[in-house]
């Protein structure tokens, strides 16, 4: 989204980067090397569809190769352009460094309205786009590994993986050329929900720190907090569902393309999603909440936590003064412009920045890539051994209780939960939780530890840029 009088998305990311490096001791040369986008490949290709040749434009941008492969999603939207893809690739570099996934940053996009084409047509278009990228090693298990983003999902990733394997029949690691695949094609449990789950884990960690909550005047836990979510797609739906169902948050508004649903008593996210599946993604006419056709205005309603989870640039100089949420967690990439960010900070809002907040996706993508390279499901070797080990302890406790006539009885619920070994989903969630906690604490140390760092975004950039700078220095740059 372009906001009049504001920098573009890429310029906004650069300005945020510069706010952070102004507080760091980097040589100007190294600073420039880290900031710039290494390369952007633009491809225009034709596909014969509906009796004529249609031409499509796509991009794959590589921001930093200080670690390889480089990683980043592929977006399908009419608004895709070079500036946006480069901004998103830069965010991927910083995000991967912050959550310690060993990748450089990349991003891709195709200018297309996916809803305008049927499934077979989309497959032809995706395979052709993938062909163009694969032949230039812009999709490759050891060099560049895409994932889903706005407008793409498991289905597109499956086509891309299959296309790669057709073109590289002897590559035993072919499945690792892309992540976010369906389970039956080498995907991993918990990837679809990962970004939304990461938003939940990020908020849980934030609410473990009363001093952090005090910065925006919040107290207590997530339970009962009034939440507004923009975008009920992959990220927004999972975040809203988990926060309301697991943590007792009250989602009082959801905002989609055609407007917003509002209910102060709390919305049923699963019910709304079922409705959207039938209505073609529209909220209007949903019978169990108030509908307002002015979606953006709902961002300004009073709430405790605002979760923009749709697209970039939605909070800007024009509306930031009216945003009332004390806590904003950027589930989308770049939802707050540089100008909007300045206004919100001045007004005392705490912003949990995108490069951290939505890093759950790339974290679980990393687990999927490792799974593909190791050719074995997580937990397959250990699970039953772990269960046998736990059973041993329970048997011993029961034997002791009998022998000493202690009369102990372990509750059946405890026994079954304790005995259960971790499968892939449990391990993925544990790894994701650990990642989100560690990365938050790395940011937090800088946020609280330095007088000159006022906000979490600058803290996140400082952590991440320091790590990238260290990688470049070790390479002799
Ligand atoms: P998605 O396509 O699944 O969902 C996007 C949702 O936003 C859709 O429901 C769409 O209808 C809605 N939307 C579009 N324009 C809107 C508008 N103007 N107002 C309100 N709603 C609107 O996409 P997603 O994968 O959920 O991605 C959302 C954001 O999260 C993007 O910024 C993306 O880069 C970021 N992200 C996604 C992932 C991932 O794993 N999918 C990971 C990290 C970051």
Short mmCIF file of C-alpha atoms and ligand atoms in Angstrom, two decimals:
data_model
loop_
_atom_site.label_atom_id
_atom_site.label_comp_id
_atom_site.label_asym_id
_atom_site.label_seq_id
_atom_site.Cartn_x
_atom_site.Cartn_y
_atom_site.Cartn_z
CA UNK A 1 0.00 0.00 0.00
CA UNK A 2 1.42 3.40 -0.94
CA UNK A 3 0.68 6.16 1.49
CA UNK A 4 0.88 9.71 0.12
CA UNK A 5 3.89 11.66 1.39
CA UNK A 6 5.52 8.65 3.00
CA UNK A 7 8.56 6.65 1.95
CA UNK A 8 8.03 3.43 0.01
CA UNK A 9 8.05 0.11 1.89
CA UNK A 10 11.72 -0.50 1.06
CA UNK A 11 12.68 3.03 2.06
CA UNK A 12 10.72 2.57 5.29
CA UNK A 13 12.72 -0.59 6.10
CA UNK A 14 15.95 1.26 5.25
CA UNK A 15 15.02 4.16 7.55
CA UNK A 16 14.29 1.77 10.40
CA UNK A 17 17.64 0.06 9.74
CA UNK A 18 19.39 3.46 9.82
CA UNK A 19 17.78 4.37 13.17
CA UNK A 20 19.43 1.27 14.60
CA UNK A 21 22.86 1.54 12.96
CA UNK A 22 23.10 5.14 14.19
CA UNK A 23 23.44 3.58 17.64
CA UNK A 24 26.00 0.98 16.54
CA UNK A 25 29.67 1.10 15.87
CA UNK A 26 29.84 -0.22 12.31
CA UNK A 27 32.11 1.04 9.57
CA UNK A 28 30.11 2.91 6.90
CA UNK A 29 31.21 0.32 4.31
CA UNK A 30 29.94 -2.63 6.31
CA UNK A 31 26.73 -0.81 7.14
CA UNK A 32 26.08 -0.21 3.45
CA UNK A 33 26.95 -3.84 2.58
CA UNK A 34 24.43 -5.16 5.09
CA UNK A 35 21.67 -2.73 4.08
CA UNK A 36 21.65 -3.07 0.30
CA UNK A 37 19.79 -5.74 -1.60
CA UNK A 38 22.30 -7.96 -3.42
CA UNK A 39 20.19 -8.69 -6.50
CA UNK A 40 16.67 -8.79 -7.86
CA UNK A 41 15.75 -10.95 -10.78
CA UNK A 42 12.69 -9.92 -12.79
CA UNK A 43 11.11 -12.45 -15.09
CA UNK A 44 8.30 -12.06 -17.61
CA UNK A 45 6.93 -15.31 -18.97
CA UNK A 46 4.00 -16.38 -21.10
CA UNK A 47 1.51 -19.17 -20.44
CA UNK A 48 -1.15 -20.25 -22.92
CA UNK A 49 -4.44 -19.91 -21.05
CA UNK A 50 -8.03 -19.57 -22.22
CA UNK A 51 -6.98 -19.68 -25.87
CA UNK A 52 -4.35 -16.94 -25.75
CA UNK A 53 -0.88 -16.24 -24.36
CA UNK A 54 -0.99 -14.39 -21.03
CA UNK A 55 2.18 -12.70 -19.81
CA UNK A 56 3.04 -12.61 -16.10
CA UNK A 57 5.71 -10.67 -14.19
CA UNK A 58 7.52 -12.22 -11.24
CA UNK A 59 10.46 -11.38 -8.98
CA UNK A 60 12.98 -13.14 -6.79
CA UNK A 61 15.10 -10.84 -4.73
CA UNK A 62 18.19 -11.89 -2.74
CA UNK A 63 18.99 -9.42 -0.01
CA UNK A 64 21.92 -11.04 1.76
CA UNK A 65 23.96 -14.18 1.17
CA UNK A 66 26.04 -13.99 4.35
CA UNK A 67 24.47 -17.40 5.02
CA UNK A 68 23.15 -19.82 2.43
CA UNK A 69 20.66 -20.96 1.42
CA UNK A 70 18.74 -17.71 1.39
CA UNK A 71 15.14 -17.99 2.50
CA UNK A 72 11.87 -16.16 2.00
CA UNK A 73 8.31 -16.65 0.83
CA UNK A 74 6.68 -16.26 -2.56
CA UNK A 75 3.71 -13.89 -2.63
CA UNK A 76 0.87 -13.89 -5.15
CA UNK A 77 -0.88 -10.51 -5.33
CA UNK A 78 -1.62 -7.87 -7.94
CA UNK A 79 0.23 -5.30 -5.83
CA UNK A 80 3.57 -7.18 -5.97
CA UNK A 81 6.40 -4.95 -7.24
CA UNK A 82 10.18 -4.74 -7.02
CA UNK A 83 10.20 -2.27 -4.13
CA UNK A 84 7.93 -4.52 -2.03
CA UNK A 85 9.87 -7.71 -2.81
CA UNK A 86 13.17 -6.02 -1.88
CA UNK A 87 11.72 -4.68 1.38
CA UNK A 88 10.43 -8.14 2.28
CA UNK A 89 13.78 -9.76 1.35
CA UNK A 90 15.60 -7.34 3.66
CA UNK A 91 13.21 -8.13 6.49
CA UNK A 92 13.92 -11.83 5.92
CA UNK A 93 17.66 -11.25 6.40
CA UNK A 94 17.11 -9.45 9.70
CA UNK A 95 14.43 -11.93 10.84
CA UNK A 96 16.57 -15.02 10.18
CA UNK A 97 19.48 -13.48 12.11
CA UNK A 98 17.24 -12.51 15.01
CA UNK A 99 15.73 -15.99 15.47
CA UNK A 100 18.98 -17.76 14.58
CA UNK A 101 17.84 -19.68 11.54
CA UNK A 102 20.98 -20.17 9.44
CA UNK A 103 19.76 -18.44 6.29
CA UNK A 104 20.28 -15.28 4.28
CA UNK A 105 17.25 -13.25 3.24
CA UNK A 106 15.25 -13.52 0.04
CA UNK A 107 11.69 -12.99 -1.18
CA UNK A 108 9.67 -13.61 -4.32
CA UNK A 109 6.45 -12.45 -5.79
CA UNK A 110 4.20 -12.83 -8.79
CA UNK A 111 1.85 -10.05 -9.97
CA UNK A 112 -1.35 -12.04 -10.12
CA UNK A 113 -4.77 -12.13 -8.52
CA UNK A 114 -4.91 -15.83 -7.54
CA UNK A 115 -8.70 -15.67 -7.28
CA UNK A 116 -8.97 -14.83 -10.98
CA UNK A 117 -7.66 -18.24 -12.09
CA UNK A 118 -8.88 -21.78 -11.53
CA UNK A 119 -6.72 -24.43 -9.88
CA UNK A 120 -5.43 -26.00 -13.09
CA UNK A 121 -4.51 -22.59 -14.51
CA UNK A 122 -2.73 -21.62 -11.29
CA UNK A 123 -0.76 -24.85 -11.47
CA UNK A 124 0.40 -24.07 -15.00
CA UNK A 125 1.37 -20.51 -14.01
CA UNK A 126 3.17 -21.66 -10.84
CA UNK A 127 5.10 -24.41 -12.60
CA UNK A 128 6.22 -21.99 -15.31
CA UNK A 129 7.31 -19.38 -12.73
CA UNK A 130 9.12 -22.09 -10.77
CA UNK A 131 10.83 -23.31 -13.98
CA UNK A 132 12.18 -19.80 -14.61
CA UNK A 133 13.55 -19.53 -11.05
CA UNK A 134 14.90 -23.11 -10.83
CA UNK A 135 16.95 -22.83 -14.01
CA UNK A 136 18.76 -19.83 -12.47
CA UNK A 137 19.26 -21.57 -9.07
CA UNK A 138 16.81 -19.13 -7.50
CA UNK A 139 15.04 -22.20 -6.17
CA UNK A 140 17.55 -24.75 -4.91
CA UNK A 141 17.91 -26.70 -1.63
CA UNK A 142 21.40 -25.34 -0.99
CA UNK A 143 21.01 -21.84 -2.42
CA UNK A 144 17.49 -20.45 -2.28
CA UNK A 145 14.51 -21.99 -0.51
CA UNK A 146 11.09 -20.30 -0.87
CA UNK A 147 8.04 -20.77 1.36
CA UNK A 148 4.38 -19.64 1.35
CA UNK A 149 3.38 -16.03 1.82
CA UNK A 150 0.29 -13.99 1.06
CA UNK A 151 -1.80 -15.70 -1.61
CA UNK A 152 0.19 -18.97 -1.62
CA UNK A 153 0.09 -22.07 0.56
CA UNK A 154 0.84 -25.80 0.66
CA UNK A 155 -0.66 -26.40 -2.77
CA UNK A 156 1.69 -23.98 -4.58
CA UNK A 157 4.69 -25.28 -2.60
CA UNK A 158 3.83 -28.83 -3.68
CA UNK A 159 3.81 -27.77 -7.35
CA UNK A 160 7.14 -25.97 -6.93
CA UNK A 161 8.76 -29.00 -5.23
CA UNK A 162 7.47 -31.31 -7.93
CA UNK A 163 8.72 -28.98 -10.67
CA UNK A 164 12.18 -28.86 -9.07
CA UNK A 165 12.32 -32.65 -8.84
CA UNK A 166 11.31 -33.05 -12.50
CA UNK A 167 14.19 -30.77 -13.47
CA UNK A 168 16.70 -32.31 -11.01
CA UNK A 169 15.89 -35.98 -11.03
CA UNK A 170 19.06 -37.11 -9.25
CA UNK A 171 19.05 -34.56 -6.43
CA UNK A 172 18.37 -36.68 -3.35
CA UNK A 173 17.65 -33.48 -1.36
CA UNK A 174 15.12 -32.19 -3.85
CA UNK A 175 12.33 -31.92 -1.26
CA UNK A 176 14.37 -29.32 0.63
CA UNK A 177 14.07 -26.85 -2.30
CA UNK A 178 10.97 -25.30 -0.75
CA UNK A 179 9.23 -25.36 2.64
CA UNK A 180 5.59 -25.18 3.66
CA UNK A 181 4.82 -28.33 1.65
CA UNK A 182 1.98 -30.72 2.48
CA UNK A 183 2.96 -33.50 4.91
CA UNK A 184 2.66 -36.18 2.23
CA UNK A 185 5.28 -34.38 0.11
CA UNK A 186 7.91 -33.86 2.80
CA UNK A 187 6.22 -31.12 4.84
CA UNK A 188 6.33 -30.93 8.61
CA UNK A 189 3.63 -31.02 11.27
CA UNK A 190 2.75 -27.56 12.53
CA UNK A 191 4.04 -25.51 9.56
CA UNK A 192 0.63 -24.22 8.41
CA UNK A 193 -0.15 -22.83 11.86
CA UNK A 194 3.46 -21.81 12.63
CA UNK A 195 3.35 -18.06 12.05
CA UNK A 196 0.12 -17.62 14.04
CA UNK A 197 1.44 -19.94 16.74
CA UNK A 198 4.61 -17.84 16.86
CA UNK A 199 2.50 -14.70 17.41
CA UNK A 200 0.85 -16.47 20.35
CA UNK A 201 4.22 -17.53 21.81
CA UNK A 202 5.58 -13.98 21.33
CA UNK A 203 2.66 -12.49 23.24
CA UNK A 204 2.95 -15.10 25.99
CA UNK A 205 6.61 -14.15 26.41
CA UNK A 206 5.79 -10.44 26.46
CA UNK A 207 3.19 -11.04 29.18
CA UNK A 208 5.78 -12.89 31.29
CA UNK A 209 7.55 -9.55 31.89
CA UNK A 210 5.61 -7.07 34.04
CA UNK A 211 8.16 -4.27 33.34
CA UNK A 212 7.57 -4.64 29.60
CA UNK A 213 3.80 -4.59 30.06
CA UNK A 214 4.13 -1.52 32.27
CA UNK A 215 5.71 0.37 29.35
CA UNK A 216 2.32 0.38 27.65
CA UNK A 217 0.19 0.36 30.78
CA UNK A 218 -1.00 -3.25 30.60
CA UNK A 219 -1.32 -5.55 33.61
CA UNK A 220 -2.37 -9.17 34.17
CA UNK A 221 -2.21 -11.88 31.53
CA UNK A 222 -3.57 -12.45 28.04
CA UNK A 223 -6.87 -13.74 29.43
CA UNK A 224 -9.68 -11.23 28.94
CA UNK A 225 -7.55 -8.83 26.85
CA UNK A 226 -9.49 -7.19 24.03
CA UNK A 227 -7.88 -7.99 20.68
CA UNK A 228 -8.42 -6.65 17.14
CA UNK A 229 -7.09 -8.66 14.21
CA UNK A 230 -6.74 -7.41 10.65
CA UNK A 231 -6.64 -10.18 8.03
CA UNK A 232 -8.13 -13.57 8.73
CA UNK A 233 -5.82 -15.46 6.36
CA UNK A 234 -3.21 -17.98 7.40
CA UNK A 235 -1.43 -15.82 9.97
CA UNK A 236 -4.35 -13.80 11.35
CA UNK A 237 -6.73 -16.74 11.60
CA UNK A 238 -4.31 -18.94 13.52
CA UNK A 239 -3.17 -16.13 15.83
CA UNK A 240 -6.78 -15.12 16.62
CA UNK A 241 -7.89 -18.73 17.07
CA UNK A 242 -5.04 -19.70 19.43
CA UNK A 243 -5.21 -16.51 21.49
CA UNK A 244 -8.96 -16.80 21.99
CA UNK A 245 -9.23 -20.60 22.38
CA UNK A 246 -6.04 -21.33 24.36
CA UNK A 247 -5.38 -18.09 26.24
CA UNK A 248 -8.84 -16.64 26.79
CA UNK A 249 -8.29 -13.40 24.86
CA UNK A 250 -11.45 -11.69 23.59
CA UNK A 251 -11.28 -10.93 19.87
CA UNK A 252 -13.62 -7.94 19.63
CA UNK A 253 -13.08 -7.13 15.94
CA UNK A 254 -11.78 -8.81 12.81
CA UNK A 255 -11.06 -6.78 9.69
CA UNK A 256 -11.06 -8.22 6.18
CA UNK A 257 -11.10 -6.83 2.60
CA UNK A 258 -14.80 -5.94 2.62
CA UNK A 259 -15.12 -4.55 6.17
CA UNK A 260 -15.07 -5.55 9.82
CA UNK A 261 -17.05 -7.71 12.24
CA UNK A 262 -17.38 -6.26 15.72
CA UNK A 263 -18.63 -7.71 18.99
CA UNK A 264 -17.54 -6.45 22.40
CA UNK A 265 -18.38 -9.81 23.95
CA UNK A 266 -15.87 -11.59 21.72
CA UNK A 267 -16.10 -13.23 18.28
CA UNK A 268 -16.05 -16.94 17.45
CA UNK A 269 -13.06 -17.10 15.12
CA UNK A 270 -13.64 -20.66 13.90
CA UNK A 271 -17.26 -19.84 13.07
CA UNK A 272 -16.21 -16.73 11.11
CA UNK A 273 -13.59 -18.66 9.20
CA UNK A 274 -16.17 -21.34 8.25
CA UNK A 275 -18.42 -18.52 7.08
CA UNK A 276 -15.61 -17.00 4.97
CA UNK A 277 -14.89 -20.37 3.37
CA UNK A 278 -18.46 -20.38 2.06
CA UNK A 279 -18.77 -16.66 1.27
CA UNK A 280 -15.63 -16.39 -0.85
CA UNK A 281 -13.75 -14.56 1.91
CA UNK A 282 -16.39 -11.90 2.59
CA UNK A 283 -17.56 -10.92 6.08
CA UNK A 284 -20.71 -8.99 5.07
CA UNK A 285 -23.97 -10.76 5.99
CA UNK A 286 -22.31 -12.83 8.73
CA UNK A 287 -25.29 -13.21 11.05
CA UNK A 288 -23.72 -13.36 14.51
CA UNK A 289 -21.90 -9.98 14.81
CA UNK A 290 -22.20 -6.35 13.72
CA UNK A 291 -20.75 -5.69 10.27
CA UNK A 292 -19.15 -2.37 9.32
CA UNK A 293 -18.12 -1.73 5.71
CA UNK A 294 -15.34 0.60 6.90
CA UNK A 295 -12.60 -1.91 7.73
CA UNK A 296 -9.70 0.52 8.28
CA UNK A 297 -11.79 2.48 10.84
CA UNK A 298 -11.97 -0.64 13.00
CA UNK A 299 -8.18 -0.46 13.48
CA UNK A 300 -8.90 2.64 15.57
CA UNK A 301 -11.33 1.02 18.03
CA UNK A 302 -10.34 0.86 21.70
CA UNK A 303 -8.62 -2.45 22.51
CA UNK A 304 -5.63 -3.84 24.40
CA UNK A 305 -3.80 -5.61 21.58
CA UNK A 306 -3.91 -4.80 17.87
CA UNK A 307 -2.72 -7.50 15.47
CA UNK A 308 -2.29 -6.30 11.88
CA UNK A 309 -1.95 -9.61 9.99
CA UNK A 310 -2.83 -8.70 6.41
CA UNK A 311 -0.50 -6.42 4.50
CA UNK A 312 2.03 -3.60 4.75
CA UNK A 313 1.48 0.11 5.28
CA UNK A 314 -1.92 -0.07 6.99
CA UNK A 315 -0.88 2.10 9.95
CA UNK A 316 0.61 5.32 8.65
CA UNK A 317 0.94 9.04 9.25
CA UNK A 318 -2.72 9.46 8.31
CA UNK A 319 -4.21 7.21 11.01
CA UNK A 320 -1.50 6.56 13.63
CA UNK A 321 -2.74 9.41 15.85
CA UNK A 322 -6.10 7.67 16.11
CA UNK A 323 -4.83 4.15 16.88
CA UNK A 324 -5.79 3.49 20.49
CA UNK A 325 -4.18 0.09 21.10
CA UNK A 326 -1.37 0.34 23.68
CA UNK A 327 0.23 -2.86 22.32
CA UNK A 328 0.61 -3.65 18.62
CA UNK A 329 2.10 -6.92 17.43
CA UNK A 330 3.10 -6.86 13.76
CA UNK A 331 1.99 -10.26 12.51
CA UNK A 332 2.17 -8.99 8.92
CA UNK A 333 5.39 -7.69 7.40
CA UNK A 334 5.70 -3.91 7.48
CA UNK A 335 2.15 -3.04 8.61
CA UNK A 336 3.40 0.21 10.21
CA UNK A 337 5.19 2.78 8.05
CA UNK A 338 8.23 4.66 9.29
CA UNK A 339 6.08 7.77 9.84
CA UNK A 340 3.35 5.80 11.60
CA UNK A 341 5.95 4.17 13.82
CA UNK A 342 7.29 7.57 14.96
CA UNK A 343 3.81 8.77 15.93
CA UNK A 344 2.94 5.59 17.82
CA UNK A 345 6.20 5.62 19.74
CA UNK A 346 5.67 9.25 20.71
CA UNK A 347 2.23 8.29 21.99
CA UNK A 348 3.69 5.53 24.17
CA UNK A 349 2.50 2.43 22.30
CA UNK A 350 4.67 -0.68 22.46
CA UNK A 351 5.23 -2.31 19.07
CA UNK A 352 6.41 -5.91 18.88
CA UNK A 353 8.17 -5.72 15.50
CA UNK A 354 7.45 -7.85 12.44
CA UNK A 355 10.95 -9.32 12.12
CA UNK A 356 10.35 -11.00 15.48
CA UNK A 357 6.56 -11.31 15.69
CA UNK A 358 6.03 -13.30 12.50
CA UNK A 359 9.27 -15.31 12.63
CA UNK A 360 7.39 -18.50 13.58
CA UNK A 361 6.95 -19.29 9.89
CA UNK A 362 10.62 -19.24 8.98
CA UNK A 363 11.51 -21.03 12.22
CA UNK A 364 9.33 -24.03 11.41
CA UNK A 365 10.41 -23.81 7.76
CA UNK A 366 13.96 -24.28 9.08
CA UNK A 367 12.82 -27.42 10.92
CA UNK A 368 11.18 -28.66 7.72
CA UNK A 369 14.35 -28.03 5.69
CA UNK A 370 16.43 -29.94 8.28
CA UNK A 371 13.87 -32.77 8.23
CA UNK A 372 14.12 -32.95 4.43
CA UNK A 373 17.93 -33.03 4.51
CA UNK A 374 18.01 -35.68 7.23
CA UNK A 375 15.29 -37.74 5.52
CA UNK A 376 13.68 -38.73 8.80
CA UNK A 377 10.69 -37.47 10.75
CA UNK A 378 11.49 -35.72 14.04
CA UNK A 379 10.91 -37.99 17.02
CA UNK A 380 10.93 -41.23 15.04
CA UNK A 381 13.99 -42.65 16.80
CA UNK A 382 13.32 -41.39 20.33
CA UNK A 383 9.59 -41.43 20.93
CA UNK A 384 9.03 -45.04 22.08
CA UNK A 385 12.33 -45.15 23.93
CA UNK A 386 11.25 -42.04 25.86
CA UNK A 387 7.89 -43.65 26.65
CA UNK A 388 9.58 -46.84 27.90
CA UNK A 389 11.84 -44.74 30.11
CA UNK A 390 8.89 -42.88 31.63
CA UNK A 391 6.98 -46.14 32.15
CA UNK A 392 9.94 -47.45 34.13
CA UNK A 393 9.73 -44.55 36.58
CA UNK A 394 5.99 -44.97 37.01
CA UNK A 395 6.35 -48.72 37.64
CA UNK A 396 9.03 -48.04 40.24
CA UNK A 397 6.89 -45.44 42.04
CA UNK A 398 3.96 -47.85 42.12
CA UNK A 399 6.19 -50.68 43.37
CA UNK A 400 7.57 -48.48 46.16
CA UNK A 401 4.08 -47.38 47.14
CA UNK A 402 2.95 -51.04 47.39
CA UNK A 403 6.09 -52.23 49.18
CA UNK A 404 5.97 -49.48 51.82
CA UNK A 405 2.16 -49.45 51.95
CA UNK A 406 2.19 -45.72 51.18
CA UNK A 407 -1.15 -45.83 49.37
CA UNK A 408 0.03 -43.52 46.57
CA UNK A 409 -2.02 -43.58 43.40
CA UNK A 410 -0.96 -41.62 40.38
CA UNK A 411 -3.92 -40.04 38.60
CA UNK A 412 -4.68 -41.69 35.23
CA UNK A 413 -4.47 -38.26 33.58
CA UNK A 414 -0.96 -37.64 34.94
CA UNK A 415 0.12 -41.16 33.96
CA UNK A 416 -1.07 -40.89 30.38
CA UNK A 417 0.36 -37.40 29.91
CA UNK A 418 3.69 -38.28 31.50
CA UNK A 419 4.06 -41.50 29.52
CA UNK A 420 3.42 -39.89 26.14
CA UNK A 421 6.63 -39.46 24.14
CA UNK A 422 7.02 -36.40 21.96
CA UNK A 423 5.97 -36.75 18.32
CA UNK A 424 6.86 -34.38 15.53
CA UNK A 425 4.17 -31.79 16.36
CA UNK A 426 5.19 -31.58 20.03
CA UNK A 427 8.84 -31.21 19.07
CA UNK A 428 8.09 -28.53 16.49
CA UNK A 429 6.02 -26.54 19.00
CA UNK A 430 8.72 -26.91 21.62
CA UNK A 431 11.41 -25.71 19.19
CA UNK A 432 9.23 -22.79 18.13
CA UNK A 433 8.45 -21.78 21.70
CA UNK A 434 12.13 -21.94 22.61
CA UNK A 435 13.05 -19.82 19.58
CA UNK A 436 10.43 -17.16 20.29
CA UNK A 437 11.43 -16.95 23.96
CA UNK A 438 15.17 -16.74 23.26
CA UNK A 439 14.78 -14.12 20.53
CA UNK A 440 12.48 -12.00 22.72
CA UNK A 441 15.01 -12.06 25.52
CA UNK A 442 17.84 -11.11 23.17
CA UNK A 443 15.82 -8.05 22.08
CA UNK A 444 14.78 -7.32 25.63
CA UNK A 445 18.35 -7.26 26.91
CA UNK A 446 19.18 -4.50 24.45
CA UNK A 447 15.88 -2.67 25.07
CA UNK A 448 16.38 -2.53 28.82
CA UNK A 449 20.15 -2.64 28.89
CA UNK A 450 20.88 0.45 26.83
CA UNK A 451 19.77 3.98 27.68
CA UNK A 452 19.74 5.01 24.02
CA UNK A 453 17.40 2.21 22.87
CA UNK A 454 13.78 3.22 23.28
CA UNK A 455 11.85 0.52 21.51
CA UNK A 456 11.79 -3.14 20.61
CA UNK A 457 12.17 -2.51 16.89
CA UNK A 458 15.53 -0.79 17.27
CA UNK A 459 16.55 -3.48 19.76
CA UNK A 460 15.61 -6.19 17.23
CA UNK A 461 17.62 -4.50 14.48
CA UNK A 462 20.65 -4.09 16.77
CA UNK A 463 20.64 -7.80 17.72
CA UNK A 464 20.23 -8.90 14.17
CA UNK A 465 22.65 -6.47 12.50
CA UNK A 466 25.34 -7.32 15.08
CA UNK A 467 25.05 -10.99 14.17
CA UNK A 468 25.14 -10.31 10.42
CA UNK A 469 28.12 -7.98 10.87
CA UNK A 470 29.92 -10.70 12.84
CA UNK A 471 29.27 -13.18 10.02
CA UNK A 472 30.67 -10.76 7.41
CA UNK A 473 33.72 -10.00 9.59
CA UNK A 474 34.48 -13.70 10.04
CA UNK A 475 34.42 -14.06 6.27
CA UNK A 476 37.05 -11.34 6.08
CA UNK A 477 34.83 -8.57 4.72
P1 LIG B 1 -3.02 -14.84 3.44
O1 LIG B 1 -3.13 -14.57 1.98
O2 LIG B 1 -3.26 -16.21 3.94
O3 LIG B 1 -3.98 -13.87 4.28
C1 LIG B 1 -4.04 -12.49 4.11
C2 LIG B 1 -5.44 -12.08 4.56
O4 LIG B 1 -5.53 -10.66 4.56
C3 LIG B 1 -6.53 -12.60 3.62
O5 LIG B 1 -7.57 -13.18 4.36
C4 LIG B 1 -6.97 -11.34 2.88
O6 LIG B 1 -8.34 -11.39 2.47
C5 LIG B 1 -6.75 -10.28 3.94
N1 LIG B 1 -6.62 -8.94 3.38
C6 LIG B 1 -6.08 -8.57 2.21
N2 LIG B 1 -6.18 -7.24 2.04
C7 LIG B 1 -6.80 -6.77 3.15
C8 LIG B 1 -7.19 -5.46 3.57
N3 LIG B 1 -6.96 -4.40 2.82
N4 LIG B 1 -7.79 -5.35 4.78
C9 LIG B 1 -8.02 -6.42 5.55
N5 LIG B 1 -7.69 -7.68 5.19
C10 LIG B 1 -7.08 -7.84 4.00
O7 LIG B 1 -1.57 -14.31 3.84
P2 LIG B 1 -0.72 -14.70 5.12
O8 LIG B 1 0.19 -15.80 4.75
O9 LIG B 1 -1.61 -14.83 6.30
O10 LIG B 1 0.19 -13.39 5.26
C11 LIG B 1 -0.26 -12.22 5.91
C12 LIG B 1 0.94 -11.38 6.30
O11 LIG B 1 1.81 -12.14 7.13
C13 LIG B 1 1.81 -10.89 5.15
O12 LIG B 1 2.35 -9.63 5.46
C14 LIG B 1 2.92 -11.91 5.09
O13 LIG B 1 4.10 -11.41 4.50
C15 LIG B 1 3.11 -12.16 6.58
N6 LIG B 1 3.76 -13.44 6.89
C16 LIG B 1 3.24 -14.63 6.51
C17 LIG B 1 3.88 -15.82 6.85
C18 LIG B 1 3.31 -17.18 6.52
O14 LIG B 1 3.86 -18.17 7.02
N7 LIG B 1 2.26 -17.30 5.76
C19 LIG B 1 5.08 -15.77 7.58
C20 LIG B 1 5.60 -14.54 7.96
C21 LIG B 1 4.92 -13.38 7.63
#
